[in-house]
mmCIF file of C-alpha atoms in Angstrom:
data_model
loop_
_atom_site.group_PDB
_atom_site.id
_atom_site.type_symbol
_atom_site.label_atom_id
_atom_site.label_comp_id
_atom_site.label_asym_id
_atom_site.label_seq_id
_atom_site.Cartn_x
_atom_site.Cartn_y
_atom_site.Cartn_z
ATOM 1 C CA MET A 1 -31.588 -99.572 -61.671
ATOM 2 C CA GLU A 2 -29.167 -100.073 -58.234
ATOM 3 C CA THR A 3 -29.432 -103.568 -56.640
ATOM 4 C CA THR A 4 -30.581 -103.854 -53.071
ATOM 5 C CA GLY A 5 -29.446 -105.967 -50.684
ATOM 6 C CA VAL A 6 -30.768 -108.619 -48.129
ATOM 7 C CA ILE A 7 -29.926 -110.661 -44.814
ATOM 8 C CA ALA A 8 -30.457 -114.144 -43.747
ATOM 9 C CA SER A 9 -33.107 -114.581 -41.519
ATOM 10 C CA SER A 10 -31.372 -116.153 -39.188
ATOM 11 C CA ALA A 11 -28.740 -113.473 -38.943
ATOM 12 C CA MET A 12 -31.196 -111.105 -38.474
ATOM 13 C CA ASP A 13 -32.965 -112.877 -35.809
ATOM 14 C CA GLY A 14 -30.116 -113.471 -34.162
ATOM 15 C CA MET A 15 -29.461 -109.413 -33.732
ATOM 16 C CA LEU A 16 -32.822 -109.195 -32.762
ATOM 17 C CA ALA A 17 -32.329 -111.563 -29.913
ATOM 18 C CA SER A 18 -29.531 -109.969 -28.658
ATOM 19 C CA ILE A 19 -31.176 -106.554 -28.943
ATOM 20 C CA SER A 20 -33.536 -108.242 -26.640
ATOM 21 C CA LEU A 21 -30.771 -109.149 -24.415
ATOM 22 C CA GLY A 22 -29.831 -106.302 -23.727
ATOM 23 C CA GLY A 23 -33.281 -104.711 -22.249
ATOM 24 C CA LEU A 24 -34.540 -103.269 -25.106
ATOM 25 C CA ASP A 25 -37.947 -104.353 -26.224
ATOM 26 C CA MET A 26 -37.810 -105.921 -29.891
ATOM 27 C CA ASN A 27 -41.191 -105.844 -30.746
ATOM 28 C CA ALA A 28 -40.855 -102.104 -30.938
ATOM 29 C CA VAL A 29 -37.704 -102.482 -32.727
ATOM 30 C CA SER A 30 -39.048 -105.068 -35.039
ATOM 31 C CA ALA A 31 -42.297 -102.651 -35.907
ATOM 32 C CA ARG A 32 -40.383 -99.910 -36.666
ATOM 33 C CA VAL A 33 -38.571 -100.769 -39.236
ATOM 34 C CA GLY A 34 -41.877 -102.766 -40.731
ATOM 35 C CA LEU A 35 -40.620 -106.092 -39.504
ATOM 36 C CA GLY A 36 -44.064 -106.742 -37.511
ATOM 37 C CA SER A 37 -46.646 -107.175 -40.405
ATOM 38 C CA ASN A 38 -46.312 -109.266 -42.649
ATOM 39 C CA ALA A 39 -47.626 -106.746 -45.382
ATOM 40 C CA LEU A 40 -44.415 -105.461 -45.863
ATOM 41 C CA PHE A 41 -41.508 -108.415 -45.426
ATOM 42 C CA ALA A 42 -43.678 -111.849 -45.731
ATOM 43 C CA ASP A 43 -40.005 -113.922 -46.675
ATOM 44 C CA SER A 44 -39.116 -116.089 -43.869
ATOM 45 C CA ASP A 45 -35.773 -116.744 -45.802
ATOM 46 C CA PHE A 46 -34.245 -113.430 -46.051
ATOM 47 C CA MET A 47 -35.061 -109.790 -45.667
ATOM 48 C CA PRO A 48 -34.002 -106.041 -46.674
ATOM 49 C CA LEU A 49 -30.549 -105.745 -45.503
ATOM 50 C CA ALA A 50 -32.459 -101.791 -45.305
ATOM 51 C CA ALA A 51 -34.437 -103.213 -42.164
ATOM 52 C CA PHE A 52 -31.210 -105.009 -40.436
ATOM 53 C CA THR A 53 -28.514 -102.182 -40.550
ATOM 54 C CA CYS A 54 -31.741 -99.950 -39.591
ATOM 55 C CA ALA A 55 -33.084 -101.945 -36.537
ATOM 56 C CA LEU A 56 -29.588 -101.957 -35.283
ATOM 57 C CA GLU A 57 -29.347 -97.657 -35.399
ATOM 58 C CA VAL A 58 -33.221 -97.772 -34.051
ATOM 59 C CA ALA A 59 -31.817 -99.614 -30.761
ATOM 60 C CA SER A 60 -28.295 -97.710 -30.438
ATOM 61 C CA LYS A 61 -30.712 -94.180 -30.749
ATOM 62 C CA GLU A 62 -33.396 -95.875 -27.768
ATOM 63 C CA LYS A 63 -30.335 -97.669 -25.710
ATOM 64 C CA SER A 64 -28.614 -93.553 -25.718
ATOM 65 C CA ASP A 65 -25.344 -96.133 -26.290
ATOM 66 C CA PRO A 66 -23.659 -94.543 -29.477
ATOM 67 C CA LEU A 67 -21.099 -97.976 -29.651
ATOM 68 C CA LEU A 68 -23.834 -100.678 -29.329
ATOM 69 C CA GLY A 69 -22.836 -102.028 -32.457
ATOM 70 C CA LEU A 70 -19.506 -103.089 -30.831
ATOM 71 C CA LYS A 71 -21.152 -104.589 -28.111
ATOM 72 C CA LEU A 72 -23.991 -106.547 -29.798
ATOM 73 C CA GLY A 73 -21.512 -107.659 -32.275
ATOM 74 C CA LYS A 74 -18.627 -109.556 -29.613
ATOM 75 C CA GLU A 75 -21.830 -111.104 -27.733
ATOM 76 C CA PHE A 76 -23.626 -112.590 -31.308
ATOM 77 C CA GLU A 77 -23.751 -116.216 -31.106
ATOM 78 C CA PHE A 78 -21.315 -117.074 -34.107
ATOM 79 C CA GLN A 79 -23.134 -120.203 -35.035
ATOM 80 C CA ALA A 80 -26.350 -117.783 -35.714
ATOM 81 C CA LEU A 81 -24.743 -117.735 -39.244
ATOM 82 C CA GLY A 82 -24.912 -120.776 -40.260
ATOM 83 C CA SER A 83 -24.002 -122.415 -43.379
ATOM 84 C CA LEU A 84 -21.617 -119.975 -43.623
ATOM 85 C CA ALA A 85 -20.215 -120.161 -39.783
ATOM 86 C CA ALA A 86 -19.755 -123.991 -40.599
ATOM 87 C CA LEU A 87 -18.164 -123.652 -44.388
ATOM 88 C CA PHE A 88 -15.099 -121.243 -42.018
ATOM 89 C CA LEU A 89 -15.215 -123.850 -39.050
ATOM 90 C CA THR A 90 -14.668 -126.518 -40.887
ATOM 91 C CA ALA A 91 -11.655 -125.237 -43.286
ATOM 92 C CA PRO A 92 -8.045 -126.514 -42.633
ATOM 93 C CA THR A 93 -6.582 -123.113 -42.236
ATOM 94 C CA LEU A 94 -7.469 -119.597 -41.232
ATOM 95 C CA LYS A 95 -5.966 -118.137 -44.785
ATOM 96 C CA ASP A 96 -8.451 -120.985 -45.923
ATOM 97 C CA GLY A 97 -11.250 -119.931 -43.553
ATOM 98 C CA LEU A 98 -11.935 -116.347 -44.208
ATOM 99 C CA ALA A 99 -11.497 -117.029 -48.099
ATOM 100 C CA GLN A 100 -14.428 -119.255 -47.978
ATOM 101 C CA PHE A 101 -16.671 -116.846 -46.002
ATOM 102 C CA SER A 102 -15.673 -114.178 -48.246
ATOM 103 C CA ARG A 103 -16.608 -115.961 -51.607
ATOM 104 C CA TYR A 104 -19.835 -117.366 -49.939
ATOM 105 C CA PHE A 105 -20.778 -114.406 -47.971
ATOM 106 C CA PRO A 106 -23.165 -113.558 -50.564
ATOM 107 C CA ALA A 107 -25.290 -116.101 -49.686
ATOM 108 C CA LEU A 108 -25.925 -114.686 -46.130
ATOM 109 C CA GLN A 109 -25.539 -110.771 -47.008
ATOM 110 C CA SER A 110 -25.752 -109.489 -50.780
ATOM 111 C CA ASN A 111 -24.379 -106.245 -52.087
ATOM 112 C CA THR A 112 -21.764 -106.022 -49.724
ATOM 113 C CA ARG A 113 -18.269 -106.910 -50.367
ATOM 114 C CA SER A 114 -16.030 -109.044 -48.125
ATOM 115 C CA ALA A 115 -11.679 -109.954 -49.396
ATOM 116 C CA LEU A 116 -9.106 -111.351 -48.093
ATOM 117 C CA VAL A 117 -6.063 -109.452 -49.513
ATOM 118 C CA VAL A 118 -2.727 -110.226 -48.004
ATOM 119 C CA GLU A 119 0.396 -108.245 -49.151
ATOM 120 C CA ASN A 120 3.695 -108.198 -47.940
ATOM 121 C CA ASP A 121 3.499 -110.054 -44.102
ATOM 122 C CA VAL A 122 0.611 -107.940 -43.818
ATOM 123 C CA ALA A 123 -3.735 -109.736 -44.406
ATOM 124 C CA ARG A 124 -6.393 -107.366 -44.681
ATOM 125 C CA PHE A 125 -9.616 -108.766 -43.911
ATOM 126 C CA SER A 126 -12.474 -106.285 -44.864
ATOM 127 C CA TYR A 127 -16.409 -105.809 -45.263
ATOM 128 C CA SER A 128 -18.498 -102.952 -46.823
ATOM 129 C CA ILE A 129 -22.194 -102.393 -48.151
ATOM 130 C CA ARG A 130 -22.481 -101.644 -51.394
ATOM 131 C CA ASP A 131 -25.952 -100.838 -51.509
ATOM 132 C CA ASN A 132 -26.884 -96.777 -52.208
ATOM 133 C CA THR A 133 -30.718 -97.505 -50.723
ATOM 134 C CA VAL A 134 -28.992 -98.170 -47.476
ATOM 135 C CA ARG A 135 -28.639 -95.085 -45.526
ATOM 136 C CA HIS A 136 -27.675 -95.450 -42.823
ATOM 137 C CA LYS A 137 -24.423 -98.101 -41.511
ATOM 138 C CA ILE A 138 -22.729 -97.006 -39.232
ATOM 139 C CA GLN A 139 -23.544 -98.931 -36.438
ATOM 140 C CA ASP A 140 -23.269 -102.603 -38.515
ATOM 141 C CA ALA A 141 -20.228 -101.561 -39.530
ATOM 142 C CA GLU A 142 -19.464 -101.043 -35.499
ATOM 143 C CA PHE A 143 -21.686 -105.306 -35.632
ATOM 144 C CA THR A 144 -19.709 -106.351 -37.776
ATOM 145 C CA GLU A 145 -16.635 -105.430 -37.516
ATOM 146 C CA SER A 146 -16.898 -106.632 -34.200
ATOM 147 C CA LEU A 147 -18.348 -109.524 -34.712
ATOM 148 C CA LEU A 148 -15.234 -110.604 -37.256
ATOM 149 C CA ASN A 149 -12.914 -109.920 -34.286
ATOM 150 C CA THR A 150 -14.367 -111.645 -31.601
ATOM 151 C CA MET A 151 -14.287 -114.861 -34.360
ATOM 152 C CA LEU A 152 -10.634 -114.093 -35.173
ATOM 153 C CA ALA A 153 -9.350 -113.888 -31.429
ATOM 154 C CA THR A 154 -11.759 -117.205 -30.738
ATOM 155 C CA THR A 155 -10.052 -118.944 -33.652
ATOM 156 C CA ILE A 156 -6.619 -117.949 -33.118
ATOM 157 C CA GLY A 157 -6.687 -117.778 -29.248
ATOM 158 C CA GLU A 158 -5.000 -115.830 -26.934
ATOM 159 C CA ASP A 159 -1.968 -114.432 -28.951
ATOM 160 C CA TRP A 160 -4.730 -112.649 -31.251
ATOM 161 C CA LYS A 161 -3.851 -108.711 -31.661
ATOM 162 C CA PRO A 162 -4.934 -106.867 -34.824
ATOM 163 C CA SER A 163 -2.643 -104.580 -36.462
ATOM 164 C CA CYS A 164 -5.813 -102.694 -36.177
ATOM 165 C CA ILE A 165 -9.319 -101.757 -36.972
ATOM 166 C CA GLU A 166 -10.750 -99.578 -39.494
ATOM 167 C CA PHE A 167 -14.019 -97.841 -39.930
ATOM 168 C CA GLU A 168 -15.355 -95.951 -43.074
ATOM 169 C CA HIS A 169 -17.408 -93.830 -41.059
ATOM 170 C CA MET A 170 -15.587 -90.983 -38.423
ATOM 171 C CA PRO A 171 -15.286 -91.303 -34.535
ATOM 172 C CA GLY A 172 -17.138 -88.412 -33.765
ATOM 173 C CA ASP A 173 -16.716 -88.059 -29.726
ATOM 174 C CA ASN A 174 -16.538 -91.291 -28.928
ATOM 175 C CA LEU A 175 -12.811 -91.739 -29.493
ATOM 176 C CA ALA A 176 -12.207 -92.787 -26.056
ATOM 177 C CA LEU A 177 -15.123 -95.131 -26.230
ATOM 178 C CA TYR A 178 -13.997 -97.355 -28.844
ATOM 179 C CA ARG A 179 -9.890 -97.111 -28.130
ATOM 180 C CA SER A 180 -11.817 -98.787 -24.673
ATOM 181 C CA HIS A 181 -13.755 -101.516 -26.692
ATOM 182 C CA PHE A 182 -10.927 -101.971 -28.774
ATOM 183 C CA ALA A 183 -6.965 -102.978 -27.618
ATOM 184 C CA CYS A 184 -4.976 -102.001 -30.648
ATOM 185 C CA PRO A 185 -4.862 -99.267 -33.068
ATOM 186 C CA LEU A 186 -7.761 -97.916 -34.975
ATOM 187 C CA ALA A 187 -8.392 -95.580 -38.352
ATOM 188 C CA PHE A 188 -11.017 -93.634 -38.709
ATOM 189 C CA GLY A 189 -12.651 -92.609 -42.883
ATOM 190 C CA ARG A 190 -11.033 -95.296 -44.461
ATOM 191 C CA ARG A 191 -12.405 -96.569 -48.148
ATOM 192 C CA GLU A 192 -13.864 -99.765 -46.319
ATOM 193 C CA ASN A 193 -13.923 -100.988 -42.698
ATOM 194 C CA ALA A 194 -11.098 -103.672 -42.518
ATOM 195 C CA ILE A 195 -9.300 -105.702 -39.701
ATOM 196 C CA VAL A 196 -5.822 -105.613 -40.380
ATOM 197 C CA PHE A 197 -2.953 -108.657 -39.032
ATOM 198 C CA PRO A 198 -0.066 -109.852 -39.117
ATOM 199 C CA LYS A 199 0.180 -112.007 -41.662
ATOM 200 C CA ARG A 200 1.275 -115.355 -39.703
ATOM 201 C CA PHE A 201 -1.856 -116.165 -38.274
ATOM 202 C CA LEU A 202 -3.284 -117.301 -41.978
ATOM 203 C CA ASP A 203 -1.928 -120.417 -41.667
ATOM 204 C CA ARG A 204 -2.952 -121.320 -37.728
ATOM 205 C CA PRO A 205 -5.563 -124.329 -38.067
ATOM 206 C CA ILE A 206 -9.318 -123.931 -37.281
ATOM 207 C CA GLY A 207 -9.798 -125.364 -34.434
ATOM 208 C CA THR A 208 -12.590 -127.304 -35.476
ATOM 209 C CA GLY A 209 -10.899 -129.231 -38.203
ATOM 210 C CA GLY A 210 -13.846 -131.033 -40.488
ATOM 211 C CA ASP A 211 -14.081 -133.537 -42.445
ATOM 212 C CA ALA A 212 -13.243 -132.218 -46.363
ATOM 213 C CA GLN A 213 -16.107 -133.669 -47.652
ATOM 214 C CA HIS A 214 -18.934 -132.728 -45.161
ATOM 215 C CA HIS A 215 -16.603 -128.666 -45.796
ATOM 216 C CA LEU A 216 -17.153 -128.912 -49.974
ATOM 217 C CA ARG A 217 -21.010 -129.833 -49.350
ATOM 218 C CA ILE A 218 -21.181 -126.816 -47.135
ATOM 219 C CA ALA A 219 -19.583 -125.030 -50.609
ATOM 220 C CA CYS A 220 -21.847 -126.930 -52.880
ATOM 221 C CA GLU A 221 -24.955 -125.570 -50.757
ATOM 222 C CA LEU A 222 -23.683 -121.933 -50.123
ATOM 223 C CA SER A 223 -22.721 -121.556 -54.140
ATOM 224 C CA ASP A 224 -26.458 -122.163 -55.292
ATOM 225 C CA LEU A 225 -27.911 -120.015 -52.606
ATOM 226 C CA VAL A 226 -25.930 -117.754 -53.267
ATOM 227 C CA TYR A 227 -27.151 -117.750 -56.875
ATOM 228 C CA ARG A 228 -30.611 -118.054 -56.076
ATOM 229 C CA ARG A 229 -30.383 -114.943 -53.062
ATOM 230 C CA GLU A 230 -29.355 -112.200 -56.003
ATOM 231 C CA LYS A 231 -32.635 -113.275 -58.035
ATOM 232 C CA ARG A 232 -35.015 -112.791 -55.349
ATOM 233 C CA LEU A 233 -35.349 -109.169 -53.796
ATOM 234 C CA ASP A 234 -37.958 -107.083 -55.984
ATOM 235 C CA LEU A 235 -38.287 -103.390 -56.672
ATOM 236 C CA VAL A 236 -41.729 -103.274 -54.395
ATOM 237 C CA THR A 237 -40.247 -105.785 -51.283
ATOM 238 C CA ALA A 238 -36.150 -103.078 -51.125
ATOM 239 C CA LEU A 239 -39.008 -99.625 -51.777
ATOM 240 C CA LYS A 240 -41.026 -100.497 -48.418
ATOM 241 C CA ALA A 241 -37.626 -101.088 -46.499
ATOM 242 C CA TRP A 242 -36.257 -98.382 -48.226
ATOM 243 C CA ILE A 243 -39.032 -95.721 -46.673
ATOM 244 C CA ALA A 244 -39.192 -97.802 -43.034
ATOM 245 C CA ALA A 245 -36.222 -96.477 -42.611
ATOM 246 C CA ALA A 246 -36.175 -93.330 -43.823
ATOM 247 C CA LEU A 247 -38.844 -93.188 -41.233
ATOM 248 C CA CYS A 248 -36.719 -94.666 -38.721
ATOM 249 C CA GLN A 249 -34.123 -91.929 -39.535
ATOM 250 C CA HIS A 250 -36.764 -89.316 -39.844
ATOM 251 C CA ALA A 251 -35.534 -88.702 -43.122
ATOM 252 C CA SER A 252 -37.066 -87.211 -46.515
ATOM 253 C CA ILE A 253 -38.865 -90.124 -48.041
ATOM 254 C CA ASP A 254 -39.921 -88.265 -50.839
ATOM 255 C CA ILE A 255 -40.047 -90.052 -54.341
ATOM 256 C CA GLU A 256 -37.247 -87.913 -55.808
ATOM 257 C CA ASP A 257 -34.946 -89.035 -52.621
ATOM 258 C CA ALA A 258 -35.732 -92.593 -53.655
ATOM 259 C CA ALA A 259 -34.974 -92.485 -56.935
ATOM 260 C CA THR A 260 -31.980 -91.095 -56.763
ATOM 261 C CA ASP A 261 -30.950 -93.661 -53.865
ATOM 262 C CA PHE A 262 -32.265 -96.593 -56.378
ATOM 263 C CA GLY A 263 -29.856 -95.236 -58.596
ATOM 264 C CA MET A 264 -32.603 -94.090 -61.971
ATOM 265 C CA SER A 265 -33.561 -90.810 -62.869
ATOM 266 C CA LEU A 266 -38.052 -89.918 -61.624
ATOM 267 C CA ARG A 267 -38.927 -90.145 -64.910
ATOM 268 C CA SER A 268 -37.225 -94.368 -65.121
ATOM 269 C CA PHE A 269 -37.990 -94.589 -61.273
ATOM 270 C CA GLN A 270 -41.659 -93.996 -62.839
ATOM 271 C CA ARG A 271 -42.071 -95.943 -65.251
ATOM 272 C CA LYS A 272 -40.402 -99.015 -63.284
ATOM 273 C CA LEU A 273 -42.941 -98.168 -60.318
ATOM 274 C CA ALA A 274 -46.024 -98.255 -63.138
ATOM 275 C CA ASP A 275 -44.527 -101.721 -64.225
ATOM 276 C CA CYS A 276 -45.213 -103.061 -60.978
ATOM 277 C CA GLY A 277 -48.546 -101.732 -60.316
ATOM 278 C CA VAL A 278 -47.363 -99.761 -58.287
ATOM 279 C CA ASN A 279 -48.488 -95.346 -57.117
ATOM 280 C CA TYR A 280 -45.232 -94.421 -54.691
ATOM 281 C CA ALA A 281 -47.951 -92.032 -52.751
ATOM 282 C CA GLU A 282 -50.314 -95.318 -51.979
ATOM 283 C CA LEU A 283 -46.626 -97.131 -51.361
ATOM 284 C CA ARG A 284 -45.713 -94.555 -48.715
ATOM 285 C CA ASN A 285 -49.148 -94.788 -46.932
ATOM 286 C CA MET A 286 -49.201 -98.391 -46.588
ATOM 287 C CA VAL A 287 -45.807 -98.616 -44.953
ATOM 288 C CA ARG A 288 -47.208 -96.740 -42.989
ATOM 289 C CA MET A 289 -49.651 -97.992 -42.237
ATOM 290 C CA GLU A 290 -48.188 -101.409 -41.433
ATOM 291 C CA ILE A 291 -46.216 -100.014 -39.120
ATOM 292 C CA ALA A 292 -48.367 -97.447 -37.271
ATOM 293 C CA LYS A 293 -50.103 -100.902 -36.495
ATOM 294 C CA SER A 294 -47.653 -102.878 -35.501
ATOM 295 C CA LEU A 295 -46.714 -100.298 -33.038
ATOM 296 C CA LEU A 296 -49.947 -99.979 -31.621
ATOM 297 C CA ALA A 297 -50.975 -103.797 -31.524
ATOM 298 C CA ASN A 298 -47.257 -104.677 -30.037
ATOM 299 C CA THR A 299 -45.811 -101.831 -27.877
ATOM 300 C CA HIS A 300 -46.873 -99.020 -25.504
ATOM 301 C CA LEU A 301 -46.019 -96.256 -27.645
ATOM 302 C CA SER A 302 -48.335 -92.902 -26.789
ATOM 303 C CA ILE A 303 -49.869 -92.605 -29.700
ATOM 304 C CA SER A 304 -48.091 -89.306 -30.335
ATOM 305 C CA ILE A 305 -45.657 -90.676 -30.786
ATOM 306 C CA ILE A 306 -46.001 -92.494 -33.173
ATOM 307 C CA THR A 307 -47.169 -90.155 -35.128
ATOM 308 C CA ASP A 308 -44.289 -88.510 -34.420
ATOM 309 C CA GLN A 309 -41.857 -91.775 -35.727
ATOM 310 C CA LEU A 310 -44.113 -92.101 -38.438
ATOM 311 C CA GLY A 311 -43.450 -88.583 -39.342
ATOM 312 C CA TYR A 312 -47.321 -86.933 -39.076
ATOM 313 C CA SER A 313 -46.420 -83.254 -38.216
ATOM 314 C CA GLU A 314 -49.633 -83.041 -35.725
ATOM 315 C CA LEU A 315 -52.053 -86.106 -34.434
ATOM 316 C CA SER A 316 -55.207 -85.083 -36.146
ATOM 317 C CA ALA A 317 -53.355 -86.060 -39.501
ATOM 318 C CA PHE A 318 -51.629 -89.016 -38.054
ATOM 319 C CA ALA A 319 -55.582 -90.317 -36.952
ATOM 320 C CA ARG A 320 -57.021 -89.123 -40.006
ATOM 321 C CA SER A 321 -55.136 -91.286 -42.570
ATOM 322 C CA PHE A 322 -55.036 -94.018 -40.568
ATOM 323 C CA ARG A 323 -59.113 -93.927 -40.114
ATOM 324 C CA HIS A 324 -59.113 -93.570 -43.773
ATOM 325 C CA LEU A 325 -57.057 -96.504 -45.022
ATOM 326 C CA THR A 326 -57.962 -98.893 -42.352
ATOM 327 C CA GLY A 327 -61.370 -98.021 -40.841
ATOM 328 C CA PHE A 328 -60.492 -97.249 -37.594
ATOM 329 C CA THR A 329 -59.401 -94.483 -35.378
ATOM 330 C CA PRO A 330 -55.880 -95.501 -33.871
ATOM 331 C CA ALA A 331 -56.918 -95.632 -29.893
ATOM 332 C CA ARG A 332 -59.945 -97.854 -31.394
ATOM 333 C CA PHE A 333 -57.668 -100.410 -32.939
ATOM 334 C CA ARG A 334 -55.041 -100.294 -30.173
ATOM 335 C CA GLU A 335 -58.175 -101.186 -27.611
ATOM 336 C CA ALA A 336 -59.281 -103.776 -29.997
ATOM 337 C CA THR A 337 -55.558 -105.097 -30.412
ATOM 338 C CA ARG A 338 -55.166 -105.787 -26.510
ATOM 339 C CA ASN A 339 -58.465 -107.038 -25.952
ATOM 340 C CA GLN A 340 -57.728 -110.192 -28.260
ATOM 341 C CA GLU A 341 -60.240 -109.044 -30.788
ATOM 342 C CA ARG A 342 -60.148 -108.684 -34.610
ATOM 343 C CA PRO A 343 -61.003 -105.184 -35.389
ATOM 344 C CA GLN A 344 -64.568 -105.274 -37.460
ATOM 345 C CA ARG A 345 -64.731 -102.697 -39.888
ATOM 346 C CA PRO A 346 -67.256 -99.804 -39.034
ATOM 347 C CA LEU A 347 -70.266 -101.172 -41.377
ATOM 348 C CA THR A 348 -69.899 -96.419 -42.156
ATOM 349 C CA VAL A 349 -66.816 -94.163 -41.688
#
C-alpha cells in the first residue's frame, strides 16, 4: 500500500489565514476540502497532505488566479513552520540550515522529498511530494517554491539571485506571469521542483545565529516528531481526504480509482477496508454529507452549487441522499444552523 502524507496543522492554519487575507472565504475553502467537519479530520496536530494541496487548488480556482500559490508563498509567515523554522534560523550557516531543514522536513510534511545537493559550484535545493494519493499539486509547488525563495532571500540579503527555479509542471499559458514573479531563469517539466543557486551562498551565516545547545534540542524534538508522525495517518483518514480532494476537482471517486492511487489492486483495497470495518460506498456518502453540512452551515453558496460541487447530477438526487442520511432537507438544515439551533431529527422521515 502507498503511504499517504500529512502536514502540520500550523502550516495549514497559516495558509488558510493567507487565503483569508487575500479576500477569499476561508470557511468556504475549509468546508470544501473537509476541514469544516470534525467527523472527517479531528486531529489537532496534523492534517492529510491531500487536504492542504486541495485547499490551494480550490482557492486558486475561486480567485481565478493560476499563480495564487506563488503569491501566498511569498506572503506566508515563515515562523508558522514552528520548530522547523526555529531549527533553520539557529543554524550557523545557510548550508547547515538547509541540510537540517531537509533532514527534518518530514516533521512538517511527510511523504515528501526535500534535499540539498551540491555539485561543483552549484547548489540545488529540491522539493517534491511523493504521495500518489495527491493528484493535484501545482499550486502546492508554486506555494512552496515561492516560500523557500523568500526564505533564502531574507537569509542571504540583497545580493540573493537564484540561477534558476525549476518546476515539475508546465506553465501552460502563464509563462509571462511566472517570469514577472521571479527575476531569474525558469525551467518547467523537471523531475522535481527546485531552487538552483551559486554554491558560495552556502557559507553565509544565518542572521539570527543561535545557541548550539538550543539548536540541538530542537533537532532532538523534531526527530521524535518525525517518528511519531510517520506512524499516525490511517487508511480511512487518508481515504476521506482523497475523496474530498477528488470532489473538489470534479474527478472520479470510484473505488477503482481510489485503489489505484493507494497502490493496491481492487481486491486488496477492499480487503484492507473490510479489515478496518469500512464500506467504501458508505464512507464516500459520509464524506459528501459532512462537506455538505459544513457548506450549508458556514457559507452562502446556493444548494444547487453545493449539489454540483459534491458531484451529484441533479439537485433532487442530492436532496434525497441528504435527507436519507441526515433526516433533514438541505434547506431545513441550513435554516436551523442559521438560527443557531441544533437540528432535531424528525420523528418520521
